[in-house]
Amino acid sequence: MLPDQTFLRIPGPTPIPPSVQRAMNQPMIGHRDQEIKDLLHSIKPKLKPVFGTSQDVLMIAGSGTAGLESVVTNTVRPGDEVLVIVTGAFGDRFVQICQEYRIATHRFDVEWGEAVKPEAIEDYLKQHHEIKAVFATFCETSTGVLNPVQEIAQVVHQQSDALFIVDGVSCLGGVEAKMDDWGIDILITGSQKALMLPAGLTFLAVSDRAWQVIETNERPSFYLDLTKYRKQLENDSTPFTPAVSLLFGLKQVLELFEEEGLDAVCARHKLMMNMTREAFKTLGIPLLTSDQAASPTVTAIKPHDFDPDALRNVLKKEFKLTTAGGQQHLKGQIFRIGHMGYCSPADVLQTISIIEGALHKIGKHVELGSGTRAAQETMLSGGS
């Protein structure tokens, strides 16, 4: 392999489009100059369709976890009861954040690899009337599950007055999102996934209903006080130093989205998911999730007759292809392929072909080209 050639196929950070890299290489400007105001003014309306909202989208310099923590500190108080739906490692992170702030946390665990059933949440809320907020993960990165947040939002609002808060970090920009129509109160994402940027920005859209709760929450916060970001964004500014280079890149990302069309972006991600899944089905290697629960942005594979970490090591060492391993109790049991953001069906074909060769190198004999052929046939049929 060429020494400078690498293939990044993890569920974030993801590859950066060359035009976005060029945009981020622009000379630095003063973060309080008119140029920043003009930049934010141009970005604001372009972000709204990605979230499916009429609300301005807040931009905070920080990782996606900063966004998760901010919604906890701004919406609930110590002693308040909340429900966290845990379908993997990042649902578990919401639990940890809530417990760190001494929130009375109800934990609803779902078997890893399965999506939550909305009717189960409906039954739970019928029995727990004091819950102030329900936290869920849209795409559970650790398992490749896409949870039915539209249906969950419906039962949350039917059965309670709780806010419905969704972590969309590993899928927003790659799947359809209609925050306002679906009844999501706060939707969060990060820059380093389907938004095709380096890590360092977190984005939040907040409903009018959630703002009413935030405005009456007297809990102190400084850097993560969302009302500060809303006030400054109204004036095309930020309360603290913005990540200027990332904002340059974000403007270009949003222009790429407009050029391709958000519906086409989502269709491309769904096609890549189907190509990946059909390849492994043809190779006879089990997938962690069902077709119904699968995410368009990341696929988790759970082999039964070879070591996934041995495969990952060969992929990395001999082919410069980086994939992700399992987390927590799935460590050493699965491997994950990210197919989001700056990724195309051609990239999926390359990835599957490389994996077939690496499988032979670790002693797992498959018919070379069979998985690639299945992916090709899926691509040519449009994913059907």
mmCIF file of N, CA and C in Angstrom, residues 58-74 90 93-94 97 101 167 169 186 188-192 200-204 221 223-226 229:
data_model
loop_
_atom_site.group_PDB
_atom_site.id
_atom_site.type_symbol
_atom_site.label_atom_id
_atom_site.label_comp_id
_atom_site.label_asym_id
_atom_site.label_seq_id
_atom_site.Cartn_x
_atom_site.Cartn_y
_atom_site.Cartn_z
ATOM 1 N N LEU A 58 -28.408 26.325 17.283
ATOM 2 C CA LEU A 58 -27.293 26.838 18.074
ATOM 3 C C LEU A 58 -26.016 26.105 17.701
ATOM 4 N N MET A 59 -24.898 26.816 17.724
ATOM 5 C CA MET A 59 -23.591 26.253 17.385
ATOM 6 C C MET A 59 -22.635 26.501 18.551
ATOM 7 N N ILE A 60 -22.127 25.433 19.150
ATOM 8 C CA ILE A 60 -21.256 25.521 20.313
ATOM 9 C C ILE A 60 -19.911 24.888 19.976
ATOM 10 N N ALA A 61 -18.838 25.569 20.318
ATOM 11 C CA ALA A 61 -17.503 24.990 20.137
ATOM 12 C C ALA A 61 -17.299 23.920 21.199
ATOM 13 N N GLY A 62 -17.342 22.668 20.772
ATOM 14 C CA GLY A 62 -17.224 21.544 21.698
ATOM 15 C C GLY A 62 -17.634 20.277 20.968
ATOM 16 N N SER A 63 -17.392 19.140 21.575
ATOM 17 C CA SER A 63 -17.766 17.870 20.957
ATOM 18 C C SER A 63 -19.256 17.621 21.136
ATOM 19 N N GLY A 64 -19.726 16.536 20.524
ATOM 20 C CA GLY A 64 -21.125 16.180 20.670
ATOM 21 C C GLY A 64 -21.523 15.966 22.114
ATOM 22 N N THR A 65 -20.609 15.470 22.926
ATOM 23 C CA THR A 65 -20.907 15.253 24.346
ATOM 24 C C THR A 65 -21.190 16.570 25.051
ATOM 25 N N ALA A 66 -20.551 17.653 24.620
ATOM 26 C CA ALA A 66 -20.870 18.973 25.182
ATOM 27 C C ALA A 66 -22.327 19.309 24.924
ATOM 28 N N GLY A 67 -22.818 18.933 23.740
ATOM 29 C CA GLY A 67 -24.224 19.152 23.444
ATOM 30 C C GLY A 67 -25.128 18.318 24.338
ATOM 31 N N LEU A 68 -24.765 17.058 24.556
ATOM 32 C CA LEU A 68 -25.559 16.203 25.434
ATOM 33 C C LEU A 68 -25.595 16.758 26.851
ATOM 34 N N GLU A 69 -24.444 17.177 27.346
ATOM 35 C CA GLU A 69 -24.391 17.717 28.705
ATOM 36 C C GLU A 69 -25.186 19.013 28.810
ATOM 37 N N SER A 70 -25.115 19.838 27.770
ATOM 38 C CA SER A 70 -25.809 21.125 27.832
ATOM 39 C C SER A 70 -27.316 20.945 27.956
ATOM 40 N N VAL A 71 -27.881 19.945 27.268
ATOM 41 C CA VAL A 71 -29.331 19.788 27.347
ATOM 42 C C VAL A 71 -29.757 19.280 28.719
ATOM 43 N N VAL A 72 -28.904 18.502 29.369
ATOM 44 C CA VAL A 72 -29.213 18.059 30.729
ATOM 45 C C VAL A 72 -29.182 19.244 31.683
ATOM 46 N N THR A 73 -28.108 20.029 31.632
ATOM 47 C CA THR A 73 -27.963 21.135 32.586
ATOM 48 C C THR A 73 -28.989 22.240 32.365
ATOM 49 N N ASN A 74 -29.499 22.369 31.163
ATOM 50 C CA ASN A 74 -30.429 23.461 30.864
ATOM 51 C C ASN A 74 -31.894 23.095 31.052
ATOM 52 N N PHE A 90 -24.030 4.967 23.842
ATOM 53 C CA PHE A 90 -24.264 6.401 23.898
ATOM 54 C C PHE A 90 -25.573 6.744 24.597
ATOM 55 N N ARG A 93 -24.258 6.878 27.944
ATOM 56 C CA ARG A 93 -23.592 8.151 28.246
ATOM 57 C C ARG A 93 -24.587 9.181 28.765
ATOM 58 N N PHE A 94 -25.790 9.216 28.214
ATOM 59 C CA PHE A 94 -26.820 10.110 28.726
ATOM 60 C C PHE A 94 -27.120 9.793 30.192
ATOM 61 N N ILE A 97 -24.292 11.214 32.355
ATOM 62 C CA ILE A 97 -24.378 12.675 32.493
ATOM 63 C C ILE A 97 -25.469 13.045 33.488
ATOM 64 N N TYR A 101 -25.099 14.860 37.459
ATOM 65 C CA TYR A 101 -25.784 16.071 37.917
ATOM 66 C C TYR A 101 -26.903 15.770 38.908
ATOM 67 N N ASP A 167 -30.439 12.568 20.867
ATOM 68 C CA ASP A 167 -29.052 12.587 20.406
ATOM 69 C C ASP A 167 -29.045 12.091 18.960
ATOM 70 N N VAL A 169 -26.302 12.571 16.971
ATOM 71 C CA VAL A 169 -24.910 12.838 16.597
ATOM 72 C C VAL A 169 -24.443 11.980 15.429
ATOM 73 N N ILE A 186 -35.704 18.802 21.592
ATOM 74 C CA ILE A 186 -34.314 19.219 21.383
ATOM 75 C C ILE A 186 -33.627 18.124 20.579
ATOM 76 N N ILE A 188 -29.830 17.157 18.863
ATOM 77 C CA ILE A 188 -28.404 17.475 18.992
ATOM 78 C C ILE A 188 -27.615 16.698 17.951
ATOM 79 N N THR A 189 -26.569 17.310 17.424
ATOM 80 C CA THR A 189 -25.616 16.553 16.615
ATOM 81 C C THR A 189 -24.229 17.138 16.774
ATOM 82 N N GLY A 190 -23.257 16.460 16.150
ATOM 83 C CA GLY A 190 -21.865 16.904 16.188
ATOM 84 C C GLY A 190 -21.321 17.036 14.780
ATOM 85 N N SER A 191 -20.185 17.685 14.667
ATOM 86 C CA SER A 191 -19.658 18.036 13.353
ATOM 87 C C SER A 191 -18.945 16.902 12.641
ATOM 88 N N GLN A 192 -18.471 15.889 13.372
ATOM 89 C CA GLN A 192 -17.495 14.954 12.812
ATOM 90 C C GLN A 192 -18.092 13.688 12.219
ATOM 91 N N GLY A 200 -15.375 19.154 16.853
ATOM 92 C CA GLY A 200 -15.161 20.460 17.466
ATOM 93 C C GLY A 200 -16.367 21.365 17.478
ATOM 94 N N LEU A 201 -17.458 20.971 16.819
ATOM 95 C CA LEU A 201 -18.695 21.741 16.874
ATOM 96 C C LEU A 201 -19.831 20.829 17.294
ATOM 97 N N THR A 202 -20.699 21.338 18.146
ATOM 98 C CA THR A 202 -21.949 20.651 18.442
ATOM 99 C C THR A 202 -23.091 21.596 18.109
ATOM 100 N N PHE A 203 -24.192 21.019 17.628
ATOM 101 C CA PHE A 203 -25.332 21.802 17.158
ATOM 102 C C PHE A 203 -26.580 21.361 17.915
ATOM 103 N N LEU A 204 -27.423 22.332 18.270
ATOM 104 C CA LEU A 204 -28.665 22.023 18.969
ATOM 105 C C LEU A 204 -29.795 22.860 18.401
ATOM 106 N N SER A 221 -25.406 27.840 34.973
ATOM 107 C CA SER A 221 -24.511 27.315 33.955
ATOM 108 C C SER A 221 -23.811 28.507 33.331
ATOM 109 N N TYR A 223 -20.644 28.336 30.480
ATOM 110 C CA TYR A 223 -20.315 28.115 29.066
ATOM 111 C C TYR A 223 -21.449 27.437 28.323
ATOM 112 N N LEU A 224 -22.179 26.546 28.984
ATOM 113 C CA LEU A 224 -23.220 25.760 28.310
ATOM 114 C C LEU A 224 -24.619 26.316 28.552
ATOM 115 N N ASP A 225 -24.722 27.581 28.908
ATOM 116 C CA ASP A 225 -26.025 28.231 29.068
ATOM 117 C C ASP A 225 -26.605 28.500 27.678
ATOM 118 N N LEU A 226 -27.632 27.742 27.317
ATOM 119 C CA LEU A 226 -28.168 27.830 25.958
ATOM 120 C C LEU A 226 -28.831 29.172 25.675
ATOM 121 N N TYR A 229 -26.421 31.472 23.958
ATOM 122 C CA TYR A 229 -26.197 31.178 22.542
ATOM 123 C C TYR A 229 -27.379 31.676 21.703
#
